[in-house]
Amino acid sequence: MKIAVAGTGYVGLVAGVCFAEKGYDVTCVDVEEKKVELMRKGISPIYEDGLEALMQKNNAAGTLHFTTDYTKAYKDADAIFIGVGTPEMPDGSANLSYIATVSRQIAETIEKDCLVVVKSTVPVGTNDKVEQFIKDFLVHDVKVEVASNPEFLAQGTAVRDTLHAARIIIGTESKEAEALLKKIYEPFGLPIVSVKRRSAEMIKYACNDFLALKISYMNDIANLCELVGADITDVARGMSYDERIGARFLNAGIGFGGSCFPKDTKALKFLAREHGYQLKTVEACVDVNLKQKTRLFEKAKDRMITFSGLKVAVLGLTFKAGTDDLREAPSIDNLKLLLAAGADVYAYDPEGEERARQLFPEGGLEAGTMNYTDSIEKALDGANICFVFTEWPEIKEVKPEGFKERMHTPLVYDGRNLYSPEKMKAAGVEYYSIGR
Ligand code: UGA
């Protein structure tokens, strides 16, 4: 069976590599020649645990190919998986232009019957449109069907999440498409939930938005904990034993970021509005998250006369640990505010620096200055204030004494609840976290 994959971002690349790992002949297509060159050498364009090893193994086995030549990849494929991005538009809707481009390329190049599988997160009803669009532009007389197969991997654990997924969702409109997709996933040995296409599309949003809601709910409760003298970590621990609630995604903090939750909450809100419905729960989740991202900055602003001329240590830039991705990272909102307020920021992140430099180049700005350090210590040395934005293990390992001894003023604002308030206090650190 020949599989082609369109797009080599998190969704496409990981899917392609894992299909190859399961023995399929896979060709991954991307428009960027440079990126394709690197992937041919087994170098992943994204930082993802275990991915490069699998790329190299399957490249060497001859089952995994990378190309910019989509015609060659699509023309005789049995199944084409679409994993291109669906970024957020200014109005909150999902941008489907990449999906449209790939659909048209597929229509114009396939020479045999083929199943097109949409893995990208797309608004409910998009698969119907993709199928119609491809049929409208078909060049050869072939049978084509579209199936929905949403992806549930999280960045940082993408390979594990794919090979050991909790379930595979497939959304199809015919027995043939259902049978083929089931066959493709057979070697994974995972539970398969087979539904109609629109339900599959909705499952993806419903899952992401539910998890986002869970986080915003915990952040809301955390903010209330601060007012009433309760401790959110204890509250979460107490909640976690209830199996109906579950132990995961109960961490209050600086708000969710990344390429999925922010986009998918807004997209569902938009979809509902388009249908004349107000999705109040998700709208509240978006509002809570927006405020949460800069809550610590606001607190610090109340405490300080000015940030101007102060050395501000920033520990962690990525939207979570285990990734080099900065998309929608709370650090971005905070850096903008800090720099505008005249701070001299010294930021450290073990993986995110390169991407951060594209957003915040090093050097002097109108107000403050942006600086990057290659160690936590250098960021902390002589700092007047420290913000923690990402829960990298090495940042978590910093001892209270480390803050106390290195900083000019040991004043720490922790957006990830990494340290013990008691130990920080005992060491003489003025410490603020979330909901405690
Ligand atoms: C998320 C989902 O977890 C995946 O199942 C889904 O496939 C993916 O989106 C997607 O749609 O592609 P991801 O964005 O990689 O994955 O990362 P998560 O681990 O879910 O974290 C998202 C954000 O929530 C991060 O900013 C994280 O710090 C935050 N978070 C997570 C919390 O603030 N508290 C928690 O308890 C958990």
Tab-separated table of C-alpha atoms and ligand atoms in Angstrom:
chain	number	residue	atom	x	y	z
A	1	MET	CA	0.000	0.000	0.000
A	2	LYS	CA	1.336	3.408	-0.989
A	3	ILE	CA	0.688	6.322	1.303
A	4	ALA	CA	1.355	9.987	0.589
A	5	VAL	CA	1.295	12.675	3.239
A	6	ALA	CA	0.766	16.348	2.445
A	7	GLY	CA	2.540	18.707	4.853
A	8	THR	CA	5.411	17.927	7.186
A	9	GLY	CA	4.466	19.873	10.293
A	10	TYR	CA	3.725	18.084	13.545
A	11	VAL	CA	0.694	16.282	12.205
A	12	GLY	CA	1.939	15.290	8.747
A	13	LEU	CA	5.531	14.438	9.547
A	14	VAL	CA	4.779	12.357	12.620
A	15	ALA	CA	1.965	10.513	10.819
A	16	GLY	CA	4.205	9.823	7.812
A	17	VAL	CA	7.074	8.564	9.933
A	18	CYS	CA	4.796	6.348	12.011
A	19	PHE	CA	3.100	4.846	8.944
A	20	ALA	CA	6.555	4.028	7.569
A	21	GLU	CA	7.446	2.504	10.924
A	22	LYS	CA	4.419	0.243	10.518
A	23	GLY	CA	5.737	-0.979	7.189
A	24	TYR	CA	4.014	1.247	4.644
A	25	ASP	CA	5.714	2.861	1.694
A	26	VAL	CA	5.324	6.550	2.588
A	27	THR	CA	6.108	9.732	0.691
A	28	CYS	CA	5.889	13.016	2.574
A	29	VAL	CA	5.358	16.140	0.526
A	30	ASP	CA	6.338	19.646	1.484
A	31	VAL	CA	6.742	22.840	-0.517
A	32	GLU	CA	10.037	23.841	1.075
A	33	GLU	CA	12.993	22.341	-0.779
A	34	LYS	CA	15.444	23.104	2.049
A	35	LYS	CA	13.274	21.377	4.623
A	36	VAL	CA	12.868	18.355	2.353
A	37	GLU	CA	16.644	18.147	1.905
A	38	LEU	CA	17.139	18.051	5.659
A	39	MET	CA	14.430	15.452	6.192
A	40	ARG	CA	16.033	13.227	3.560
A	41	LYS	CA	19.128	13.287	5.743
A	42	GLY	CA	17.059	12.295	8.745
A	43	ILE	CA	17.044	15.762	10.288
A	44	SER	CA	13.701	16.794	11.707
A	45	PRO	CA	12.569	20.397	11.191
A	46	ILE	CA	10.896	20.234	14.605
A	47	TYR	CA	12.241	19.231	17.992
A	48	GLU	CA	10.337	16.116	18.947
A	49	ASP	CA	11.469	13.305	21.187
A	50	GLY	CA	12.263	10.101	19.265
A	51	LEU	CA	11.286	11.457	15.862
A	52	GLU	CA	14.703	11.730	14.242
A	53	ALA	CA	15.653	8.197	15.232
A	54	LEU	CA	12.559	6.837	13.503
A	55	MET	CA	13.130	9.074	10.471
A	56	GLN	CA	16.669	7.820	10.088
A	57	LYS	CA	15.677	4.198	10.570
A	58	ASN	CA	12.917	4.339	7.963
A	59	ASN	CA	14.900	6.515	5.549
A	60	ALA	CA	17.579	3.836	5.620
A	61	ALA	CA	15.002	1.068	5.182
A	62	GLY	CA	13.805	2.827	2.019
A	63	THR	CA	10.173	3.048	3.169
A	64	LEU	CA	10.163	6.758	3.958
A	65	HIS	CA	10.626	9.380	1.237
A	66	PHE	CA	10.507	13.173	1.179
A	67	THR	CA	9.788	15.275	-1.867
A	68	THR	CA	8.517	18.590	-3.164
A	69	ASP	CA	7.215	16.803	-6.261
A	70	TYR	CA	3.604	16.251	-5.288
A	71	THR	CA	2.620	14.830	-8.661
A	72	LYS	CA	4.965	11.909	-8.211
A	73	ALA	CA	3.786	11.354	-4.660
A	74	TYR	CA	0.045	11.545	-5.308
A	75	LYS	CA	-0.475	9.997	-8.721
A	76	ASP	CA	-0.438	6.339	-7.665
A	77	ALA	CA	-1.080	6.640	-3.915
A	78	ASP	CA	-3.729	4.421	-2.356
A	79	ALA	CA	-4.291	6.950	0.391
A	80	ILE	CA	-3.257	10.581	0.764
A	81	PHE	CA	-3.232	12.055	4.254
A	82	ILE	CA	-3.574	15.823	4.494
A	83	GLY	CA	-1.709	17.266	7.463
A	84	VAL	CA	-1.234	20.897	6.497
A	85	GLY	CA	-1.879	23.748	8.901
A	86	THR	CA	-5.202	25.473	9.488
A	87	PRO	CA	-4.006	28.647	11.220
A	88	GLU	CA	-6.228	31.191	12.841
A	89	MET	CA	-7.661	34.055	10.766
A	90	PRO	CA	-7.979	37.513	12.339
A	91	ASP	CA	-11.695	36.861	12.995
A	92	GLY	CA	-10.951	33.565	14.807
A	93	SER	CA	-12.047	31.294	11.948
A	94	ALA	CA	-9.749	28.592	10.561
A	95	ASN	CA	-7.737	29.428	7.460
A	96	LEU	CA	-8.423	26.656	4.950
A	97	SER	CA	-6.253	27.948	2.123
A	98	TYR	CA	-3.540	25.283	2.558
A	99	ILE	CA	-6.183	22.561	2.577
A	100	ALA	CA	-7.634	24.024	-0.619
A	101	THR	CA	-4.246	24.167	-2.345
A	102	VAL	CA	-3.460	20.555	-1.516
A	103	SER	CA	-6.967	19.409	-2.512
A	104	ARG	CA	-6.555	20.977	-5.900
A	105	GLN	CA	-3.120	19.426	-6.374
A	106	ILE	CA	-4.568	16.041	-5.475
A	107	ALA	CA	-7.472	16.475	-7.913
A	108	GLU	CA	-5.141	17.361	-10.731
A	109	THR	CA	-2.626	14.584	-10.181
A	110	ILE	CA	-4.247	11.353	-8.961
A	111	GLU	CA	-4.340	8.664	-11.613
A	112	LYS	CA	-5.921	5.845	-9.619
A	113	ASP	CA	-8.764	5.395	-7.129
A	114	CYS	CA	-7.727	6.983	-3.902
A	115	LEU	CA	-8.834	7.761	-0.375
A	116	VAL	CA	-8.032	11.277	0.774
A	117	VAL	CA	-7.793	11.485	4.550
A	118	VAL	CA	-7.971	14.826	6.315
A	119	LYS	CA	-5.859	14.799	9.472
A	120	SER	CA	-5.693	18.570	9.873
A	121	THR	CA	-8.103	20.113	12.353
A	122	VAL	CA	-10.898	21.531	10.225
A	123	PRO	CA	-14.308	23.058	10.990
A	124	VAL	CA	-17.232	20.668	10.844
A	125	GLY	CA	-18.384	20.258	7.252
A	126	THR	CA	-14.971	20.891	5.682
A	127	ASN	CA	-14.487	17.276	4.634
A	128	ASP	CA	-17.692	17.469	2.575
A	129	LYS	CA	-16.333	20.550	0.854
A	130	VAL	CA	-12.918	18.987	0.286
A	131	GLU	CA	-14.529	15.974	-1.368
A	132	GLN	CA	-16.675	18.149	-3.623
A	133	PHE	CA	-13.734	20.415	-4.456
A	134	ILE	CA	-11.529	17.480	-5.445
A	135	LYS	CA	-14.313	15.982	-7.577
A	136	ASP	CA	-14.855	19.348	-9.268
A	137	PHE	CA	-11.207	19.541	-10.310
A	138	LEU	CA	-10.478	15.871	-11.084
A	139	VAL	CA	-8.451	15.413	-14.238
A	140	HIS	CA	-8.455	11.622	-14.543
A	141	ASP	CA	-11.443	9.335	-14.411
A	142	VAL	CA	-10.868	7.906	-10.930
A	143	LYS	CA	-12.911	7.329	-7.807
A	144	VAL	CA	-11.994	9.508	-4.886
A	145	GLU	CA	-13.445	9.739	-1.405
A	146	VAL	CA	-12.613	11.865	1.581
A	147	ALA	CA	-12.385	10.607	5.159
A	148	SER	CA	-11.775	12.424	8.410
A	149	ASN	CA	-9.087	11.122	10.736
A	150	PRO	CA	-8.322	13.770	13.368
A	151	GLU	CA	-5.020	13.750	15.189
A	152	PHE	CA	-4.661	13.765	18.971
A	153	LEU	CA	-0.913	13.924	19.455
A	154	ALA	CA	0.556	16.531	21.764
A	155	GLN	CA	3.839	18.294	21.016
A	156	GLY	CA	6.750	16.849	22.931
A	157	THR	CA	5.176	13.377	23.019
A	158	ALA	CA	4.088	13.203	19.393
A	159	VAL	CA	5.628	9.873	18.424
A	160	ARG	CA	4.477	8.082	21.561
A	161	ASP	CA	0.988	9.620	21.240
A	162	THR	CA	0.738	8.352	17.665
A	163	LEU	CA	2.091	4.845	18.118
A	164	HIS	CA	0.178	4.352	21.372
A	165	ALA	CA	-2.853	6.559	20.809
A	166	ALA	CA	-5.799	6.117	23.179
A	167	ARG	CA	-7.977	5.636	20.117
A	168	ILE	CA	-8.121	6.261	16.385
A	169	ILE	CA	-11.108	8.269	15.196
A	170	ILE	CA	-12.229	7.659	11.644
A	171	GLY	CA	-15.062	9.507	9.982
A	172	THR	CA	-16.320	8.089	6.718
A	173	GLU	CA	-19.391	8.137	4.502
A	174	SER	CA	-18.990	4.731	2.855
A	175	LYS	CA	-18.201	1.162	3.853
A	176	GLU	CA	-15.244	1.093	1.431
A	177	ALA	CA	-13.580	4.134	2.936
A	178	GLU	CA	-14.195	2.801	6.447
A	179	ALA	CA	-12.711	-0.588	5.540
A	180	LEU	CA	-9.608	0.916	3.948
A	181	LEU	CA	-8.872	3.216	6.870
A	182	LYS	CA	-9.403	0.387	9.341
A	183	LYS	CA	-6.967	-1.692	7.327
A	184	ILE	CA	-4.360	1.083	7.310
A	185	TYR	CA	-4.561	1.349	11.103
A	186	GLU	CA	-4.680	-2.407	11.738
A	187	PRO	CA	-0.913	-2.727	12.391
A	188	PHE	CA	-1.155	-0.123	15.164
A	189	GLY	CA	-3.408	-2.460	17.191
A	190	LEU	CA	-5.348	0.441	18.725
A	191	PRO	CA	-9.072	0.893	19.449
A	192	ILE	CA	-10.823	2.404	16.446
A	193	VAL	CA	-13.939	4.535	16.758
A	194	SER	CA	-15.748	4.702	13.444
A	195	VAL	CA	-18.295	7.493	12.965
A	196	LYS	CA	-19.671	9.771	10.267
A	197	ARG	CA	-17.361	12.446	8.887
A	198	ARG	CA	-18.970	15.432	10.616
A	199	SER	CA	-18.925	13.693	13.974
A	200	ALA	CA	-15.230	12.908	13.564
A	201	GLU	CA	-14.518	16.558	12.795
A	202	MET	CA	-16.491	17.596	15.874
A	203	ILE	CA	-14.777	15.041	18.136
A	204	LYS	CA	-11.470	16.780	17.512
A	205	TYR	CA	-12.731	20.230	18.506
A	206	ALA	CA	-14.804	18.870	21.374
A	207	CYS	CA	-11.729	17.140	22.825
A	208	ASN	CA	-9.350	20.090	22.494
A	209	ASP	CA	-11.884	22.594	23.754
A	210	PHE	CA	-12.817	20.360	26.668
A	211	LEU	CA	-9.175	20.183	27.739
A	212	ALA	CA	-8.821	23.938	27.264
A	213	LEU	CA	-11.954	24.437	29.359
A	214	LYS	CA	-10.487	22.225	32.046
A	215	ILE	CA	-7.389	24.442	32.178
A	216	SER	CA	-9.353	27.706	32.189
A	217	TYR	CA	-11.610	26.295	34.880
A	218	MET	CA	-8.591	25.461	37.034
A	219	ASN	CA	-7.117	28.913	36.399
A	220	ASP	CA	-10.414	30.496	37.400
A	221	ILE	CA	-10.541	28.417	40.591
A	222	ALA	CA	-6.863	29.238	41.210
A	223	ASN	CA	-7.548	32.960	41.053
A	224	LEU	CA	-10.374	32.462	43.523
A	225	CYS	CA	-8.105	30.360	45.750
A	226	GLU	CA	-5.778	33.339	46.067
A	227	LEU	CA	-8.664	35.497	47.259
A	228	VAL	CA	-10.002	33.025	49.798
A	229	GLY	CA	-6.719	31.590	51.065
A	230	ALA	CA	-6.894	28.115	49.518
A	231	ASP	CA	-4.081	26.372	47.638
A	232	ILE	CA	-4.833	25.311	44.038
A	233	THR	CA	-2.247	22.515	44.029
A	234	ASP	CA	-3.933	20.906	47.008
A	235	VAL	CA	-7.345	21.517	45.464
A	236	ALA	CA	-6.219	19.875	42.196
A	237	ARG	CA	-4.747	16.945	44.105
A	238	GLY	CA	-8.013	16.453	45.929
A	239	MET	CA	-9.978	16.636	42.692
A	240	SER	CA	-7.686	14.258	40.836
A	241	TYR	CA	-8.798	11.181	42.773
A	242	ASP	CA	-12.292	11.476	41.358
A	243	GLU	CA	-12.122	9.301	38.273
A	244	ARG	CA	-14.922	11.270	36.675
A	245	ILE	CA	-12.624	14.307	36.711
A	246	GLY	CA	-9.269	12.607	36.148
A	247	ALA	CA	-5.806	13.648	37.243
A	248	ARG	CA	-4.548	15.293	34.073
A	249	PHE	CA	-4.856	18.871	32.815
A	250	LEU	CA	-5.585	20.185	36.280
A	251	ASN	CA	-2.481	22.378	36.430
A	252	ALA	CA	-3.332	26.007	36.901
A	253	GLY	CA	-0.759	28.393	35.518
A	254	ILE	CA	-0.124	31.148	33.079
A	255	GLY	CA	-2.780	30.075	30.586
A	256	PHE	CA	-2.660	27.673	27.688
A	257	GLY	CA	-0.749	28.365	24.497
A	258	GLY	CA	0.475	26.399	21.516
A	259	SER	CA	-0.784	25.881	18.009
A	260	CYS	CA	-3.984	24.101	19.007
A	261	PHE	CA	-5.997	25.162	22.049
A	262	PRO	CA	-5.954	28.917	21.353
A	263	LYS	CA	-6.863	28.346	17.702
A	264	ASP	CA	-9.403	25.575	18.245
A	265	THR	CA	-11.312	27.343	20.997
A	266	LYS	CA	-11.663	30.408	18.819
A	267	ALA	CA	-12.587	28.338	15.762
A	268	LEU	CA	-15.401	26.519	17.577
A	269	LYS	CA	-16.668	29.780	19.011
A	270	PHE	CA	-16.653	31.158	15.465
A	271	LEU	CA	-18.367	28.076	14.003
A	272	ALA	CA	-21.118	28.287	16.606
A	273	ARG	CA	-21.679	31.985	15.934
A	274	GLU	CA	-21.843	31.272	12.215
A	275	HIS	CA	-24.722	28.946	12.991
A	276	GLY	CA	-26.422	31.516	15.182
A	277	TYR	CA	-25.391	29.849	18.428
A	278	GLN	CA	-23.388	31.280	21.274
A	279	LEU	CA	-21.053	28.677	22.769
A	280	LYS	CA	-20.882	30.373	26.174
A	281	THR	CA	-18.636	27.805	27.856
A	282	VAL	CA	-15.923	28.040	25.228
A	283	GLU	CA	-16.215	31.833	25.011
A	284	ALA	CA	-15.642	32.046	28.756
A	285	CYS	CA	-12.666	29.712	28.423
A	286	VAL	CA	-11.089	32.022	25.829
A	287	ASP	CA	-11.682	35.108	27.992
A	288	VAL	CA	-10.243	33.519	31.134
A	289	ASN	CA	-7.160	32.411	29.202
A	290	LEU	CA	-6.516	35.818	27.714
A	291	LYS	CA	-6.480	37.469	31.149
A	292	GLN	CA	-4.520	34.645	32.743
A	293	LYS	CA	-1.561	35.094	30.421
A	294	THR	CA	-0.643	38.491	31.820
A	295	ARG	CA	-1.887	38.054	35.381
A	296	LEU	CA	1.610	37.801	36.806
A	297	PHE	CA	2.816	40.831	34.882
A	298	GLU	CA	-0.114	42.832	36.281
A	299	LYS	CA	0.759	41.666	39.782
A	300	ALA	CA	4.390	42.626	39.307
A	301	LYS	CA	3.361	45.997	37.898
A	302	ASP	CA	1.419	46.698	41.085
A	303	ARG	CA	4.499	45.830	43.144
A	304	MET	CA	7.074	47.886	41.209
A	305	ILE	CA	7.346	51.630	40.549
A	306	THR	CA	8.890	50.910	37.145
A	307	PHE	CA	10.461	48.183	35.024
A	308	SER	CA	12.660	50.669	33.254
A	309	GLY	CA	16.349	49.953	33.738
A	310	LEU	CA	15.651	46.736	35.654
A	311	LYS	CA	17.250	43.417	34.783
A	312	VAL	CA	14.351	41.018	34.296
A	313	ALA	CA	15.245	37.332	34.190
A	314	VAL	CA	12.867	35.250	32.076
A	315	LEU	CA	13.079	31.495	32.509
A	316	GLY	CA	11.342	29.563	29.748
A	317	LEU	CA	9.887	30.909	26.518
A	318	THR	CA	8.166	27.983	24.785
A	319	PHE	CA	4.441	27.378	25.288
A	320	LYS	CA	5.239	24.260	27.290
A	321	ALA	CA	8.247	22.067	28.060
A	322	GLY	CA	9.473	19.470	25.559
A	323	THR	CA	9.043	21.616	22.458
A	324	ASP	CA	10.797	24.494	20.689
A	325	ASP	CA	7.439	25.966	19.673
A	326	LEU	CA	6.526	29.480	20.741
A	327	ARG	CA	3.193	29.801	19.026
A	328	GLU	CA	0.714	31.584	21.312
A	329	ALA	CA	3.155	31.133	24.188
A	330	PRO	CA	2.226	33.277	27.204
A	331	SER	CA	5.857	34.436	27.246
A	332	ILE	CA	5.190	36.480	24.094
A	333	ASP	CA	2.442	38.600	25.664
A	334	ASN	CA	4.611	39.167	28.715
A	335	LEU	CA	7.784	39.998	26.812
A	336	LYS	CA	5.912	42.600	24.784
A	337	LEU	CA	4.661	44.249	27.970
A	338	LEU	CA	8.000	44.044	29.758
A	339	LEU	CA	9.976	45.453	26.845
A	340	ALA	CA	7.462	48.231	26.273
A	341	ALA	CA	7.792	49.080	29.957
A	342	GLY	CA	11.548	49.533	29.499
A	343	ALA	CA	12.819	46.317	31.068
A	344	ASP	CA	16.202	44.812	30.198
A	345	VAL	CA	15.095	41.246	29.629
A	346	TYR	CA	17.557	38.355	29.977
A	347	ALA	CA	15.823	35.246	28.703
A	348	TYR	CA	16.837	31.612	28.891
A	349	ASP	CA	15.171	28.672	27.178
A	350	PRO	CA	16.886	25.345	26.384
A	351	GLU	CA	15.077	24.860	23.038
A	352	GLY	CA	13.100	27.965	22.200
A	353	GLU	CA	15.807	30.602	21.809
A	354	GLU	CA	16.162	30.342	18.044
A	355	ARG	CA	12.461	30.826	17.408
A	356	ALA	CA	12.258	33.541	20.059
A	357	ARG	CA	15.026	35.464	18.329
A	358	GLN	CA	12.844	35.673	15.226
A	359	LEU	CA	10.115	37.374	17.257
A	360	PHE	CA	12.315	39.373	19.618
A	361	PRO	CA	15.734	40.048	18.070
A	362	GLU	CA	18.498	40.689	20.538
A	363	GLY	CA	19.416	44.264	21.196
A	364	GLY	CA	18.078	47.618	22.175
A	365	LEU	CA	14.491	48.540	21.479
A	366	GLU	CA	12.608	51.792	21.767
A	367	ALA	CA	12.193	51.162	25.462
A	368	GLY	CA	13.941	48.099	26.976
A	369	THR	CA	16.538	45.644	25.695
A	370	MET	CA	16.211	41.992	24.743
A	371	ASN	CA	19.050	39.631	25.656
A	372	TYR	CA	19.432	35.852	25.533
A	373	THR	CA	21.582	33.832	27.902
A	374	ASP	CA	22.905	30.300	27.507
A	375	SER	CA	22.297	29.411	31.130
A	376	ILE	CA	19.780	29.942	33.885
A	377	GLU	CA	22.539	31.333	36.077
A	378	LYS	CA	23.451	34.089	33.635
A	379	ALA	CA	19.820	35.123	33.393
A	380	LEU	CA	19.523	35.287	37.181
A	381	ASP	CA	22.838	36.951	37.989
A	382	GLY	CA	22.119	40.412	39.370
A	383	ALA	CA	18.471	40.327	38.253
A	384	ASN	CA	15.928	42.553	39.957
A	385	ILE	CA	12.975	40.337	39.151
A	386	CYS	CA	12.415	36.890	37.612
A	387	PHE	CA	9.480	35.482	35.634
A	388	VAL	CA	9.060	31.748	35.033
A	389	PHE	CA	7.013	30.959	31.939
A	390	THR	CA	7.829	27.327	31.066
A	391	GLU	CA	8.108	24.215	33.217
A	392	TRP	CA	11.405	22.876	31.800
A	393	PRO	CA	12.852	20.314	34.270
A	394	GLU	CA	16.136	22.242	34.603
A	395	ILE	CA	14.215	25.379	35.544
A	396	LYS	CA	12.233	23.389	38.091
A	397	GLU	CA	15.501	22.221	39.601
A	398	VAL	CA	16.634	25.727	40.561
A	399	LYS	CA	16.857	25.825	44.359
A	400	PRO	CA	15.425	28.754	46.362
A	401	GLU	CA	19.015	29.577	47.385
A	402	GLY	CA	19.888	29.877	43.683
A	403	PHE	CA	17.415	32.766	43.328
A	404	LYS	CA	18.432	34.287	46.638
A	405	GLU	CA	22.169	34.217	45.992
A	406	ARG	CA	22.253	35.195	42.337
A	407	MET	CA	19.559	37.837	42.076
A	408	HIS	CA	20.036	41.426	43.139
A	409	THR	CA	16.519	41.349	44.552
A	410	PRO	CA	15.144	37.831	45.035
A	411	LEU	CA	11.675	38.497	43.600
A	412	VAL	CA	10.145	35.627	41.620
A	413	TYR	CA	6.876	35.409	39.656
A	414	ASP	CA	6.258	31.780	38.771
A	415	GLY	CA	3.638	31.054	36.101
A	416	ARG	CA	3.974	27.296	36.445
A	417	ASN	CA	3.845	26.700	40.206
A	418	LEU	CA	7.229	24.982	40.096
A	419	TYR	CA	8.505	25.773	43.585
A	420	SER	CA	7.356	25.403	47.141
A	421	PRO	CA	6.109	28.741	48.544
A	422	GLU	CA	7.256	27.670	52.024
A	423	LYS	CA	10.799	26.836	50.913
A	424	MET	CA	11.060	30.031	48.894
A	425	LYS	CA	9.944	32.067	51.888
A	426	ALA	CA	12.340	30.251	54.185
A	427	ALA	CA	15.219	31.056	51.815
A	428	GLY	CA	14.255	34.727	51.799
A	429	VAL	CA	12.773	34.842	48.306
A	430	GLU	CA	9.700	36.986	47.693
A	431	TYR	CA	7.669	34.530	45.669
A	432	TYR	CA	4.405	34.775	43.744
A	433	SER	CA	2.763	31.889	41.906
A	434	ILE	CA	-0.746	31.014	40.719
A	435	GLY	CA	-3.560	30.161	43.109
A	436	ARG	CA	-1.453	29.617	46.212
B	1	UGA	C1	-3.014	19.663	22.309
B	1	UGA	C2	-3.755	18.382	22.767
B	1	UGA	O1	-3.293	17.998	24.066
B	1	UGA	C3	-3.546	17.239	21.790
B	1	UGA	O2	-4.334	16.117	22.179
B	1	UGA	C4	-3.972	17.702	20.394
B	1	UGA	O3	-3.783	16.681	19.424
B	1	UGA	C5	-3.148	18.918	20.002
B	1	UGA	O4	-3.393	19.960	20.962
B	1	UGA	C6	-3.569	19.344	18.612
B	1	UGA	O5	-4.743	19.712	18.426
B	1	UGA	O6	-2.778	19.215	17.687
B	1	UGA	P1	-0.479	20.528	22.531
B	1	UGA	O7	-1.017	21.858	22.106
B	1	UGA	O8	0.736	19.996	21.871
B	1	UGA	O9	-1.610	19.389	22.374
B	1	UGA	O10	-0.102	20.623	24.076
B	1	UGA	P2	-0.785	20.327	25.485
B	1	UGA	O11	0.103	19.452	26.241
B	1	UGA	O12	-2.197	19.919	25.348
B	1	UGA	O13	-0.717	21.772	26.158
B	1	UGA	C7	-1.450	22.884	25.656
B	1	UGA	C8	-1.308	24.068	26.576
B	1	UGA	O14	-2.015	23.844	27.783
B	1	UGA	C9	0.123	24.377	26.994
B	1	UGA	O15	0.350	25.753	26.961
B	1	UGA	C10	0.217	23.841	28.406
B	1	UGA	O16	1.180	24.487	29.186
B	1	UGA	C11	-1.188	24.125	28.895
B	1	UGA	N1	-1.590	23.275	30.037
B	1	UGA	C12	-1.696	21.935	29.900
B	1	UGA	C13	-1.894	23.874	31.251
B	1	UGA	O17	-1.826	25.116	31.412
B	1	UGA	N2	-2.285	23.081	32.294
B	1	UGA	C14	-2.401	21.732	32.188
B	1	UGA	O18	-2.769	21.077	33.185
B	1	UGA	C15	-2.085	21.149	30.950
